[in-house]
PDB file of C-alpha atoms in Angstrom:
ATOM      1  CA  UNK L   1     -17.076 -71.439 -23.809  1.00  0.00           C
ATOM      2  CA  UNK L   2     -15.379 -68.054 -22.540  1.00  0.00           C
ATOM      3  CA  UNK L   3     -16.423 -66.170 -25.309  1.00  0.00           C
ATOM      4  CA  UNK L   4     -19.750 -67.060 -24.779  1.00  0.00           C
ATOM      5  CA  UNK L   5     -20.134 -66.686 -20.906  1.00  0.00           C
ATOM      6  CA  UNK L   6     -18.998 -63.039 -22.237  1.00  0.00           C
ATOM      7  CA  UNK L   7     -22.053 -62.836 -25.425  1.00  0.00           C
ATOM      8  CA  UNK L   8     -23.997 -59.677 -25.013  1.00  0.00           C
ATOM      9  CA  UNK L   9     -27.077 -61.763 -25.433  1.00  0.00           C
ATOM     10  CA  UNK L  10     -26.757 -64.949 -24.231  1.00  0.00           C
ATOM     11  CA  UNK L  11     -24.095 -64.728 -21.629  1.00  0.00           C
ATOM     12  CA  UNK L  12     -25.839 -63.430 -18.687  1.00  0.00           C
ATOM     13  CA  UNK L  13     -28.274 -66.111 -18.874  1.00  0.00           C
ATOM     14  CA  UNK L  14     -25.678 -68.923 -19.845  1.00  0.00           C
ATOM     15  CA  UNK L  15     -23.315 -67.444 -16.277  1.00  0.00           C
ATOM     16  CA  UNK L  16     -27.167 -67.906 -14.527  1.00  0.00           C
ATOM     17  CA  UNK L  17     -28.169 -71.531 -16.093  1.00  0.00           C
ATOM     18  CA  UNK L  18     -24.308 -73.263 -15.616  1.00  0.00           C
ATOM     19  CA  UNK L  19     -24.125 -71.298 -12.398  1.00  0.00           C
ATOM     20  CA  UNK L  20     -27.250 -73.121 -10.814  1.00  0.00           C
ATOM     21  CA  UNK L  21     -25.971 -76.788 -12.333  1.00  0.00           C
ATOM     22  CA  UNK L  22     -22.978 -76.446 -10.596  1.00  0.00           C
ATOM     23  CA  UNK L  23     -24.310 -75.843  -7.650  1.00  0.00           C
ATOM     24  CA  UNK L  24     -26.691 -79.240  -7.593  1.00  0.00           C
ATOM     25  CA  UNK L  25     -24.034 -81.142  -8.885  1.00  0.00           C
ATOM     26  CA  UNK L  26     -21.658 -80.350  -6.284  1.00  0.00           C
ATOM     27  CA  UNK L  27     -24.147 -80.987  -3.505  1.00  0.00           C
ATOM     28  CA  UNK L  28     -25.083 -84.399  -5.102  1.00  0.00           C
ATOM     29  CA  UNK L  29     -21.062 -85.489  -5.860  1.00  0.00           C
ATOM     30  CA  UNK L  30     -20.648 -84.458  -2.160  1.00  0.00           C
ATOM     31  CA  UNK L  31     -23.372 -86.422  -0.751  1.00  0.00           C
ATOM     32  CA  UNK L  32     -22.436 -89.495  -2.712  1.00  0.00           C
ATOM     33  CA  UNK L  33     -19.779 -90.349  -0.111  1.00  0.00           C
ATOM     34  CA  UNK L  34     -19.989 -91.298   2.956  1.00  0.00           C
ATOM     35  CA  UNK L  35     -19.661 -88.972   5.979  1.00  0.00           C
ATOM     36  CA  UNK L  36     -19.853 -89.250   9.942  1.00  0.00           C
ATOM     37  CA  UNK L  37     -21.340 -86.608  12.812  1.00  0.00           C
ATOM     38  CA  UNK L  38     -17.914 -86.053  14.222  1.00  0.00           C
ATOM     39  CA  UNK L  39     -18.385 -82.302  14.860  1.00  0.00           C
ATOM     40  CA  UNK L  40     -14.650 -80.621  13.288  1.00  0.00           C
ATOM     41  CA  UNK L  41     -14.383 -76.984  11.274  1.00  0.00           C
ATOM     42  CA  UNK L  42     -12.142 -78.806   8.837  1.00  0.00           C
ATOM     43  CA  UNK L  43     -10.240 -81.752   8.052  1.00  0.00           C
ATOM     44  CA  UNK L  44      -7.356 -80.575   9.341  1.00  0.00           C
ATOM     45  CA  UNK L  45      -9.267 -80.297  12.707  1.00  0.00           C
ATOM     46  CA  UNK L  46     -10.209 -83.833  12.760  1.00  0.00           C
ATOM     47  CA  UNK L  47      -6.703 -85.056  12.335  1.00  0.00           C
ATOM     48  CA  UNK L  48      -5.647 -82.403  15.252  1.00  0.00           C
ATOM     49  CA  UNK L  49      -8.296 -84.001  17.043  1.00  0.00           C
ATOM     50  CA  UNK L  50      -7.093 -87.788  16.626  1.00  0.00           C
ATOM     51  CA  UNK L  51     -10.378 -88.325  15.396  1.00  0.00           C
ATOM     52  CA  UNK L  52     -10.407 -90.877  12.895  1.00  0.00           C
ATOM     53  CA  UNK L  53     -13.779 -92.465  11.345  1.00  0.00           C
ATOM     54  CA  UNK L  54     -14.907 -95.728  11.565  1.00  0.00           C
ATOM     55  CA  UNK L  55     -13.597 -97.756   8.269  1.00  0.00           C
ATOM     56  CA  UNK L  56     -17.322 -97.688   6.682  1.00  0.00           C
ATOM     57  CA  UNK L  57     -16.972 -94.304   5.976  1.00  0.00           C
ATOM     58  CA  UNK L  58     -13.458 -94.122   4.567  1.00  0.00           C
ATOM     59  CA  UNK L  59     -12.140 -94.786   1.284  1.00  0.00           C
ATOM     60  CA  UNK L  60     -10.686 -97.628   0.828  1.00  0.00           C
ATOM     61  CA  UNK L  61      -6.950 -97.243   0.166  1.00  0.00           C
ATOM     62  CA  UNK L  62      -5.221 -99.450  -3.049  1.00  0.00           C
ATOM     63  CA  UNK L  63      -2.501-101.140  -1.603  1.00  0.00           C
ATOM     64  CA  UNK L  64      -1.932-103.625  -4.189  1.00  0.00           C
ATOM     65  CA  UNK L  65      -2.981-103.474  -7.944  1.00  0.00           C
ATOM     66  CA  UNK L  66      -5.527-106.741  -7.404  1.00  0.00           C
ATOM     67  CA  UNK L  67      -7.540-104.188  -5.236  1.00  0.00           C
ATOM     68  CA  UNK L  68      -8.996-102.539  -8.758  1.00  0.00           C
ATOM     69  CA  UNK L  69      -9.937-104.198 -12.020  1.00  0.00           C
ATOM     70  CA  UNK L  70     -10.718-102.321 -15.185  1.00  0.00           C
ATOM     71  CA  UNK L  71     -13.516-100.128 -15.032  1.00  0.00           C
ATOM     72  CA  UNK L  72     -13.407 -99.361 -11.462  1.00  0.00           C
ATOM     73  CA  UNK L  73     -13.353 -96.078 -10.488  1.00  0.00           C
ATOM     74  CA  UNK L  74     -10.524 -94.267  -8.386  1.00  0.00           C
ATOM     75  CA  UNK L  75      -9.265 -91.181  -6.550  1.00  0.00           C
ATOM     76  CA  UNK L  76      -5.716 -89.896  -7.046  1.00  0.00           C
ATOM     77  CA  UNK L  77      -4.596 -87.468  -4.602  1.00  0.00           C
ATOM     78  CA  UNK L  78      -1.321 -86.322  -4.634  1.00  0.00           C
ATOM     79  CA  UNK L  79      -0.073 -83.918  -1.714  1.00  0.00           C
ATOM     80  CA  UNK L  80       2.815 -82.252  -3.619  1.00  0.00           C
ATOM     81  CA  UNK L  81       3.022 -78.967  -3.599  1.00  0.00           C
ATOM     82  CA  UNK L  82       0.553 -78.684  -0.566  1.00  0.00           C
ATOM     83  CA  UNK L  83       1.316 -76.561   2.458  1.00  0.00           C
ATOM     84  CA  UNK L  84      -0.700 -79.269   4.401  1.00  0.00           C
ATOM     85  CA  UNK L  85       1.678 -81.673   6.030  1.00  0.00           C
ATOM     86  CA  UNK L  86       1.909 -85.321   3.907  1.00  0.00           C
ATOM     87  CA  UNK L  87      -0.218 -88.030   5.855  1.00  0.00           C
ATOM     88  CA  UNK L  88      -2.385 -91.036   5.546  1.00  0.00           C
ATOM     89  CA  UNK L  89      -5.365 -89.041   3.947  1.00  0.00           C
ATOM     90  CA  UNK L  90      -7.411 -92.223   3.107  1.00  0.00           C
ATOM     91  CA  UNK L  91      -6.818 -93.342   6.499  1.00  0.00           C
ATOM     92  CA  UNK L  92      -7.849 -90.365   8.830  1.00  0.00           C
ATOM     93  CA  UNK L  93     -10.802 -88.854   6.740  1.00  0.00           C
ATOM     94  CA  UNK L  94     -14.252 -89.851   5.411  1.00  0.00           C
ATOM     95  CA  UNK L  95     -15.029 -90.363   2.194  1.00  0.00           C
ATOM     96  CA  UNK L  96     -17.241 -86.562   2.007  1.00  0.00           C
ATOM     97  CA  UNK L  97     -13.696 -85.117   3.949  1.00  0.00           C
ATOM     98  CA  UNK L  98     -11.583 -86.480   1.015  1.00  0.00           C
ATOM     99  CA  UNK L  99     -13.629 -85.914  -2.214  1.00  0.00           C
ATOM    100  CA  UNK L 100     -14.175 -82.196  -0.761  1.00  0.00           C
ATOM    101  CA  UNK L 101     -10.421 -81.504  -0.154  1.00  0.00           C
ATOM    102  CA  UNK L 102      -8.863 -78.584  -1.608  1.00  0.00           C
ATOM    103  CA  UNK L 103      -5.409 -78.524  -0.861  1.00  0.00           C
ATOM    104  CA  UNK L 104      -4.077 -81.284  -2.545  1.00  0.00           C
ATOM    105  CA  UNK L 105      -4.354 -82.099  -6.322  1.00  0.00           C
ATOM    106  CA  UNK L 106      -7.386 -84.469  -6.585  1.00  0.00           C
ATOM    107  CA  UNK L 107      -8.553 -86.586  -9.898  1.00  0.00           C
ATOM    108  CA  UNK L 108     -11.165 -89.064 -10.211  1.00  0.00           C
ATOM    109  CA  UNK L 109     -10.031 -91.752 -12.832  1.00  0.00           C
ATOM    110  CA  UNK L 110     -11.053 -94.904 -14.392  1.00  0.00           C
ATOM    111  CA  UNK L 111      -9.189 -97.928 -14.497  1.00  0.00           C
ATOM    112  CA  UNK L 112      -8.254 -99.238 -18.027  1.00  0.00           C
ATOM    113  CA  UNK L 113      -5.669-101.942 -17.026  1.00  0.00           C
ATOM    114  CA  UNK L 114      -3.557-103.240 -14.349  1.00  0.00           C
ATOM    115  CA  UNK L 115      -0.328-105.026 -14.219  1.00  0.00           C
ATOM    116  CA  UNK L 116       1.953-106.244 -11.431  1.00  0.00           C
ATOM    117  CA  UNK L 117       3.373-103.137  -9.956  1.00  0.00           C
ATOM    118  CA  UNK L 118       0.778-100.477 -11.605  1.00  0.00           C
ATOM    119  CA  UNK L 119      -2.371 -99.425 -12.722  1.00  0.00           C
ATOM    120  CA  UNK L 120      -3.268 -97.483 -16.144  1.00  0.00           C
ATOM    121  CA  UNK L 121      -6.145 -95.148 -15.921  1.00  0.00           C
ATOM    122  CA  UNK L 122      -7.669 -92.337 -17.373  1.00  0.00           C
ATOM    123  CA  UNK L 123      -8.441 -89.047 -15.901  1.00  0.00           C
ATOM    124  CA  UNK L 124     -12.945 -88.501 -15.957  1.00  0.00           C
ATOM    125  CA  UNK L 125     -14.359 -85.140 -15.595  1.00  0.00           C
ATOM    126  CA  UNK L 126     -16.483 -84.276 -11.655  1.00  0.00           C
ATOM    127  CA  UNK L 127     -18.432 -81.486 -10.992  1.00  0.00           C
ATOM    128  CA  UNK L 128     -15.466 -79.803  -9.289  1.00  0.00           C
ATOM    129  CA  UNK L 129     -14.197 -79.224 -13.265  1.00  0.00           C
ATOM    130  CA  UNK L 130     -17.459 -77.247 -14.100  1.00  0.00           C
ATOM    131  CA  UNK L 131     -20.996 -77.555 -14.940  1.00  0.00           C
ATOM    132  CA  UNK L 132     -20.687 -79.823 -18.141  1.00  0.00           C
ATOM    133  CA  UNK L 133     -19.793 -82.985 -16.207  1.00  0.00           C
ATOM    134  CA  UNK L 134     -22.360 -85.153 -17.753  1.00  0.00           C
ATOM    135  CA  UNK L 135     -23.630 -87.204 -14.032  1.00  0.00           C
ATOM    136  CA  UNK L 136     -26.299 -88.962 -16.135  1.00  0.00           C
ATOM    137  CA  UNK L 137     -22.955 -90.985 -18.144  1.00  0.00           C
ATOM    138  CA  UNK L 138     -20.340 -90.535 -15.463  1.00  0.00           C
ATOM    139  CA  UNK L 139     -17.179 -91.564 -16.814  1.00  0.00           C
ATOM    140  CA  UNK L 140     -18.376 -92.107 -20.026  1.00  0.00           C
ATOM    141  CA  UNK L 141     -15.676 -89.205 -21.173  1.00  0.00           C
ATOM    142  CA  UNK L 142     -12.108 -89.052 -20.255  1.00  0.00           C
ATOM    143  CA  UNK L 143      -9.562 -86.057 -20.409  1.00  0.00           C
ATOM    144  CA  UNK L 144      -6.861 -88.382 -21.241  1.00  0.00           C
ATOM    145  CA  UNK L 145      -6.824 -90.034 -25.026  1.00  0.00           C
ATOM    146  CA  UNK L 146      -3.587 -92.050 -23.756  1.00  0.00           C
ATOM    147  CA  UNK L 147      -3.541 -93.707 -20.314  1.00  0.00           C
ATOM    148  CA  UNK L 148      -1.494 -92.735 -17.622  1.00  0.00           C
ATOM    149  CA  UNK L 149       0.355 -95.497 -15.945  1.00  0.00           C
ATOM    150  CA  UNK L 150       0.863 -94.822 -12.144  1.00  0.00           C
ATOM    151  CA  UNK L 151       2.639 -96.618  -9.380  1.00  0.00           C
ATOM    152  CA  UNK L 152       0.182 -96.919  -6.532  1.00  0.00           C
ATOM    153  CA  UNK L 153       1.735 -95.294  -3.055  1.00  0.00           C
ATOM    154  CA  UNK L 154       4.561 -92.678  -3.589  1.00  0.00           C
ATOM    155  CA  UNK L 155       5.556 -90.260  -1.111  1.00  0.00           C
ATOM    156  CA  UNK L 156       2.828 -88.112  -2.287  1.00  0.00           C
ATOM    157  CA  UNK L 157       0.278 -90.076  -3.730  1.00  0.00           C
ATOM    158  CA  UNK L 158      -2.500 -92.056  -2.219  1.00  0.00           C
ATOM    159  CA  UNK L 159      -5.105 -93.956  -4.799  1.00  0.00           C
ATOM    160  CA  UNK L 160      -8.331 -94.899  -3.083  1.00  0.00           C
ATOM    161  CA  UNK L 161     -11.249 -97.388  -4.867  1.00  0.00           C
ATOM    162  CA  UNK L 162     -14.455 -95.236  -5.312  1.00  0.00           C
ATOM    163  CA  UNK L 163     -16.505 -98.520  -6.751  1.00  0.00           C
ATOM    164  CA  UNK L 164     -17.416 -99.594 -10.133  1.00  0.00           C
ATOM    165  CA  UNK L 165     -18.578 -97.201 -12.879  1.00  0.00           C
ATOM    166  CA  UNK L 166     -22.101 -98.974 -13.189  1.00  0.00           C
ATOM    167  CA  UNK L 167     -22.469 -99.083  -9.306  1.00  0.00           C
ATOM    168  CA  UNK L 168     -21.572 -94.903  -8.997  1.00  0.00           C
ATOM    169  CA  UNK L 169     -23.524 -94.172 -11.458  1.00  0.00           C
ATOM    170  CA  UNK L 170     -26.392 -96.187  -9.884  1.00  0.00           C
ATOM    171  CA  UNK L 171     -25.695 -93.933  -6.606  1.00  0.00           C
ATOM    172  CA  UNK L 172     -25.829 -90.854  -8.687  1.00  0.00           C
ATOM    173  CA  UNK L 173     -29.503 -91.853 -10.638  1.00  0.00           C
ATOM    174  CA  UNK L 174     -30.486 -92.872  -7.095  1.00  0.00           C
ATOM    175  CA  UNK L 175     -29.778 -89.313  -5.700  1.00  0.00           C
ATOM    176  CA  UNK L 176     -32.595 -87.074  -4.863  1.00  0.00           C
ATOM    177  CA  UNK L 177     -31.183 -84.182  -6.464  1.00  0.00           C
ATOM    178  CA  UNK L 178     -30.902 -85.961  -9.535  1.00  0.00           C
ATOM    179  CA  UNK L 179     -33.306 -84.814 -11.054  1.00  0.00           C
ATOM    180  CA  UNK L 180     -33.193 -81.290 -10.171  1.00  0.00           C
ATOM    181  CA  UNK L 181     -29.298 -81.777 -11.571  1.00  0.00           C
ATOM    182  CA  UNK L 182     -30.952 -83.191 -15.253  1.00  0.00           C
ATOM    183  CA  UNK L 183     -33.538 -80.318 -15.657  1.00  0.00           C
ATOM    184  CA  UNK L 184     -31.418 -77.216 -15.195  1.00  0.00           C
ATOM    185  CA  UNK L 185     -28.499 -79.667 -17.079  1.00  0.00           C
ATOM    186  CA  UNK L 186     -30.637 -79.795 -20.478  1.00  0.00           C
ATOM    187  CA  UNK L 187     -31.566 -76.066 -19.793  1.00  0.00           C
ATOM    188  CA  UNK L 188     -28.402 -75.263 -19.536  1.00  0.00           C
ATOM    189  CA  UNK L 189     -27.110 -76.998 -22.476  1.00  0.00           C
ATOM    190  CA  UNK L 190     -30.483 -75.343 -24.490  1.00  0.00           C
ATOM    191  CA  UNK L 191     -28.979 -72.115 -23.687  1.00  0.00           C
ATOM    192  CA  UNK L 192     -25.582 -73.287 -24.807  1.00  0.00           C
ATOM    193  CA  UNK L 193     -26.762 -74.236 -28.025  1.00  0.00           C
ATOM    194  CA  UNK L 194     -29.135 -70.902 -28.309  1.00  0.00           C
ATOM    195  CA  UNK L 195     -25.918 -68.864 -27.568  1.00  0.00           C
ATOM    196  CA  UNK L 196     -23.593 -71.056 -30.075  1.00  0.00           C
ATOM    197  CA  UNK L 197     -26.346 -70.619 -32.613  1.00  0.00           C
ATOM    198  CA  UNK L 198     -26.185 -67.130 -32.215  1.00  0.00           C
ATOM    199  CA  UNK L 199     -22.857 -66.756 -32.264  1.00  0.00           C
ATOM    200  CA  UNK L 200     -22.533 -68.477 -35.584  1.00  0.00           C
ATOM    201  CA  UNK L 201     -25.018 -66.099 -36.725  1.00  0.00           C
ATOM    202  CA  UNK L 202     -23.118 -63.027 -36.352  1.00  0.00           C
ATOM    203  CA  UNK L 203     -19.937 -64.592 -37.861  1.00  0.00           C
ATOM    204  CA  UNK L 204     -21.674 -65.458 -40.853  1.00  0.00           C
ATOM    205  CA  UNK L 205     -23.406 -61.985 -40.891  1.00  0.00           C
ATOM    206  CA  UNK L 206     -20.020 -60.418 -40.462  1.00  0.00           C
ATOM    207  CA  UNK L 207     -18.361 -62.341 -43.452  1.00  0.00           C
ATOM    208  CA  UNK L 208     -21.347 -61.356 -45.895  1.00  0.00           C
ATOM    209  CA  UNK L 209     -20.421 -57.637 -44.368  1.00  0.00           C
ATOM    210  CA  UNK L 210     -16.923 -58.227 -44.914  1.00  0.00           C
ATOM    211  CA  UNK L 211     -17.076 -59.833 -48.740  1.00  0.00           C
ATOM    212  CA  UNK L 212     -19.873 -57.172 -49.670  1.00  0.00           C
ATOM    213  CA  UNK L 213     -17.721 -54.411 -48.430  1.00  0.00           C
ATOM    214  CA  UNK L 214     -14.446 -55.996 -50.442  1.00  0.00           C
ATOM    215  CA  UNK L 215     -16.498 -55.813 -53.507  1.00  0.00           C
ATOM    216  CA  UNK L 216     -17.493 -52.138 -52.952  1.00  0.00           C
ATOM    217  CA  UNK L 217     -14.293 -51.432 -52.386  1.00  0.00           C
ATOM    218  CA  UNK L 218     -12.903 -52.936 -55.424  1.00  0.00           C
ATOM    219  CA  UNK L 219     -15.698 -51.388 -57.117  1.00  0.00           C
ATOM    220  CA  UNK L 220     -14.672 -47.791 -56.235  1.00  0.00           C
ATOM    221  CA  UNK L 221     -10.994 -48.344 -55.844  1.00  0.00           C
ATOM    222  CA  UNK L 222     -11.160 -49.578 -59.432  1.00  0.00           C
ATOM    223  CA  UNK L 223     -12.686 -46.087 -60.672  1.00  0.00           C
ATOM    224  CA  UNK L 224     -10.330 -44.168 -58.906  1.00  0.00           C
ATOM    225  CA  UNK L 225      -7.343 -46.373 -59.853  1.00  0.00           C
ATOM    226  CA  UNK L 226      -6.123 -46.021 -56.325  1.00  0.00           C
ATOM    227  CA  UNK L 227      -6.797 -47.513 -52.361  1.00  0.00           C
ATOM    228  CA  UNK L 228      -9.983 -45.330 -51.318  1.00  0.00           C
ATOM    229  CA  UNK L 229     -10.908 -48.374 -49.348  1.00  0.00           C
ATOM    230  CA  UNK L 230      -8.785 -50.587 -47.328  1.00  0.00           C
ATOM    231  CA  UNK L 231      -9.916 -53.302 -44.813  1.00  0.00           C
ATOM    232  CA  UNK L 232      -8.127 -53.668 -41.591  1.00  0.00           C
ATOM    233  CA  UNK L 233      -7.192 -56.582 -39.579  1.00  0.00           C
ATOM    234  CA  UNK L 234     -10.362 -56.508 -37.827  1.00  0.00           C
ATOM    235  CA  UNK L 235     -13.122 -56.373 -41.135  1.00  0.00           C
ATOM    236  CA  UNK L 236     -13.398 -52.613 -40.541  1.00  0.00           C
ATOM    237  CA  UNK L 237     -13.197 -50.540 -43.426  1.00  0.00           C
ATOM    238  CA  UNK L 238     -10.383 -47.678 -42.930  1.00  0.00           C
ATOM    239  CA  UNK L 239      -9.543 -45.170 -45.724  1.00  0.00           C
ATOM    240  CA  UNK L 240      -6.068 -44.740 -47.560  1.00  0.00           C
ATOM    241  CA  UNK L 241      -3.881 -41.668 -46.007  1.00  0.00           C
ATOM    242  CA  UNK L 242      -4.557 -39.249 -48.552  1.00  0.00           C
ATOM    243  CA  UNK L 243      -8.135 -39.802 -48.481  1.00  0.00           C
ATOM    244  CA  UNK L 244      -8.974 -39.173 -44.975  1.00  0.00           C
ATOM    245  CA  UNK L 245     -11.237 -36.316 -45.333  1.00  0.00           C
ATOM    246  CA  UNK L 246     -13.340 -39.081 -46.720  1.00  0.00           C
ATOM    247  CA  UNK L 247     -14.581 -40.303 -43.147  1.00  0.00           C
ATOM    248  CA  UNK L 248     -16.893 -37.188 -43.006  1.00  0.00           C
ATOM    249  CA  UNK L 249     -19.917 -38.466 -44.711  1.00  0.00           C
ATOM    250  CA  UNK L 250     -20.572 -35.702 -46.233  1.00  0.00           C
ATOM    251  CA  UNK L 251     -17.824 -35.256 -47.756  1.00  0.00           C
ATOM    252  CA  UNK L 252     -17.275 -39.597 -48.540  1.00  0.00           C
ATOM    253  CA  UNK L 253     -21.261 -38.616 -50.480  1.00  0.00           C
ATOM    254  CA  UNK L 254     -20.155 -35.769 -52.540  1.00  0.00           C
ATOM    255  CA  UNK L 255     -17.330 -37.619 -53.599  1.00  0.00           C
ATOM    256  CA  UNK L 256     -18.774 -40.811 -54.552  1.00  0.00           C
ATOM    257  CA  UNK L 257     -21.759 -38.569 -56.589  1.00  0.00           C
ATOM    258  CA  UNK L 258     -19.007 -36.802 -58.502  1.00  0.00           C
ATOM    259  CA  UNK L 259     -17.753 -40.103 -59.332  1.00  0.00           C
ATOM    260  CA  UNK L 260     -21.138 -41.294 -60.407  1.00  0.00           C
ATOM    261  CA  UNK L 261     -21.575 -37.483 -62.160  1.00  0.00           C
ATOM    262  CA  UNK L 262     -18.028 -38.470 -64.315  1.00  0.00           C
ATOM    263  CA  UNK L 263     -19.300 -41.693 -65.263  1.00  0.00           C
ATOM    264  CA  UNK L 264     -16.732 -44.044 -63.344  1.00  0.00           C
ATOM    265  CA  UNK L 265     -19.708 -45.814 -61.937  1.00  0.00           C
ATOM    266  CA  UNK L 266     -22.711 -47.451 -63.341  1.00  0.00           C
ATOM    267  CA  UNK L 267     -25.991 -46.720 -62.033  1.00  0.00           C
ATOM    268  CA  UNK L 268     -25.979 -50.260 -60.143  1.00  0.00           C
ATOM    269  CA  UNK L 269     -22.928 -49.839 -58.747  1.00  0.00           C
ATOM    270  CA  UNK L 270     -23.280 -46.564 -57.646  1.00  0.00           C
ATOM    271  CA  UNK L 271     -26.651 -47.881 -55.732  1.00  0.00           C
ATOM    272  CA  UNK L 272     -25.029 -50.573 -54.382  1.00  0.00           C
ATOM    273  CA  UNK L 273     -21.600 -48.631 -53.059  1.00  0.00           C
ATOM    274  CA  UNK L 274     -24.191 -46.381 -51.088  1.00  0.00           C
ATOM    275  CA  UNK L 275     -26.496 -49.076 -49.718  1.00  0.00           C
ATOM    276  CA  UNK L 276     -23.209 -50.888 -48.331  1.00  0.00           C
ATOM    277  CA  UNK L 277     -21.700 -48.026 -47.177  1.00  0.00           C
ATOM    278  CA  UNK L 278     -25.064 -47.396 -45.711  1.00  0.00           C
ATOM    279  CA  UNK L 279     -24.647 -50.538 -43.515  1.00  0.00           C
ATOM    280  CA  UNK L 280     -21.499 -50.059 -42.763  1.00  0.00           C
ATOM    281  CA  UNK L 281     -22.313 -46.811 -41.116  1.00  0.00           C
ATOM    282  CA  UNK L 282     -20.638 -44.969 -43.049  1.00  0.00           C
ATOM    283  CA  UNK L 283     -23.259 -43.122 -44.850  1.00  0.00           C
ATOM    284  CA  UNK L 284     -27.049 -42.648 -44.190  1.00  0.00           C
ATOM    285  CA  UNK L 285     -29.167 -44.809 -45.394  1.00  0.00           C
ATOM    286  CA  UNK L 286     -31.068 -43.876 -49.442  1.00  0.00           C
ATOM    287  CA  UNK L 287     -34.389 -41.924 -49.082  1.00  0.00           C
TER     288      UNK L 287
END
């Protein structure tokens, strides 16, 4: 995906198109949760404050592993690490305050199993990991091909129950945005697909260069029974040490014609040495 945020071409558009999905999405994830009009700066302000929101807006905290079945949906914060004091996150912010935090590590999983003591999920990309989070099949795709078993309250970790996958991604369709979030989503992905076409263009281009330019170079290093022509790591063609006077072109021409002249070529081959050298900009191209 780097190298083609970086395409000549494509990749100013592409930075433009995921750019402008990320931004709906986050909005929309955001406003999926619920918030209160407790006036604060920042979390951290609230909690200064004593200011603690009325249960209907929290999360709701997993306490005990028959508080989520499989295929619910979950938040995994873990404060380790943080310069942010430990506390009772579920318990002191809203559900907006907590899905927007970004101090702490925060994953949104998906229940696969439960047991007595602990819950197996696996870890689901949000728009906070980038503009492909798919919001039309949310969940349908996890990080994780093995499940991670977790104990549910450590001295760092809080697990809150977001809902079922069917009922969150009912919210999300719901949204206003959502379909704002779809149409620059596909057009994104079109220009994604434009810029991975493209870019499978040029490699194939570049390894007809590279196998034409082998052949000329066996060609002529053949009728000099030496290395004329050598190809670096990178597909460039770079000339042997004692002919470096060769990368004048005018010189690499009257050498390959007095070649020609002493009959080490053919007629085809000498046509098709210059034409490839020609594209290889290394001589003009034939009058």
């Amino acid at each position: 995906m780097q190298s083609l945020l970086n395409d000549p071409a494509y990749g100013h558009k592409l930075r433009q198109a995921c750019h402008e999905v990320n931004r709906i999405s986050s909005r929309l994830w955001l406003d999926l949760w619920p918030d209160d009009s407790v006036p604060r700066d920042t979390p951290h302000s609230r909690i200064m404050l004593g200011a603690v929101p009325e249960e209907e807006v929290r999360i709701p905290a997993v306490s005990e592993t028959t508080d989520v079945k499989a295929d619910d949906l979950v938040v995994v914060i873990d404060t380790a690490g943080s310069s942010q004091p430990a506390y009772d996150i579920l318990g002191v912010l809203t559900g907006r305050e907590v899905m927007g935090l970004g101090h702490v590590t925060l994953k949104v999983a998906r229940v696969v199993s439960t047991a007595a003591k602990t819950i197996s999920v696996v870890t689901v990309p949000t728009p906070a990991d980038g503009w492909e989070c798919d919001l039309a099949n949310f969940a349908d795709r996890a990080y994780d091909s093995v499940p991670t078993t977790l104990t549910l309250k450590t001295k760092t970790r809080r697990i809150g129950r977001l809902g079922t996958v069917e009922k969150v991604r009912q919210r999300i369709r719901e949204h206003a945005l959502f379909n704002e979030w779809k149409q620059e989503y596909e057009n994104a992905k079109d220009v994604q697909r434009g810029a991975q076409e493209a870019a499978m263009k040029r490699q194939a281009d570049e390894a007809r260069r590279q196998e034409a330019l082998r052949k000329i170079g066996d060609i002529v290093n053949r009728a000099l029974g030496s290395d004329l022509f050598c190809m670096d790591a990178g597909g460039q063609v770079v000339f042997g040490y004692q002919h470096r006077f060769l990368q004048d072109a005018v010189n690499l021409r009257v050498h390959l014609a007095g070649l020609h002249a002493l009959g080490r070529f053919t007629d085809d081959e000498y046509d098709l040495v210059r034409d490839q050298l020609a594209i290889a900009g290394l001589l003009p191209a034939r009058q």
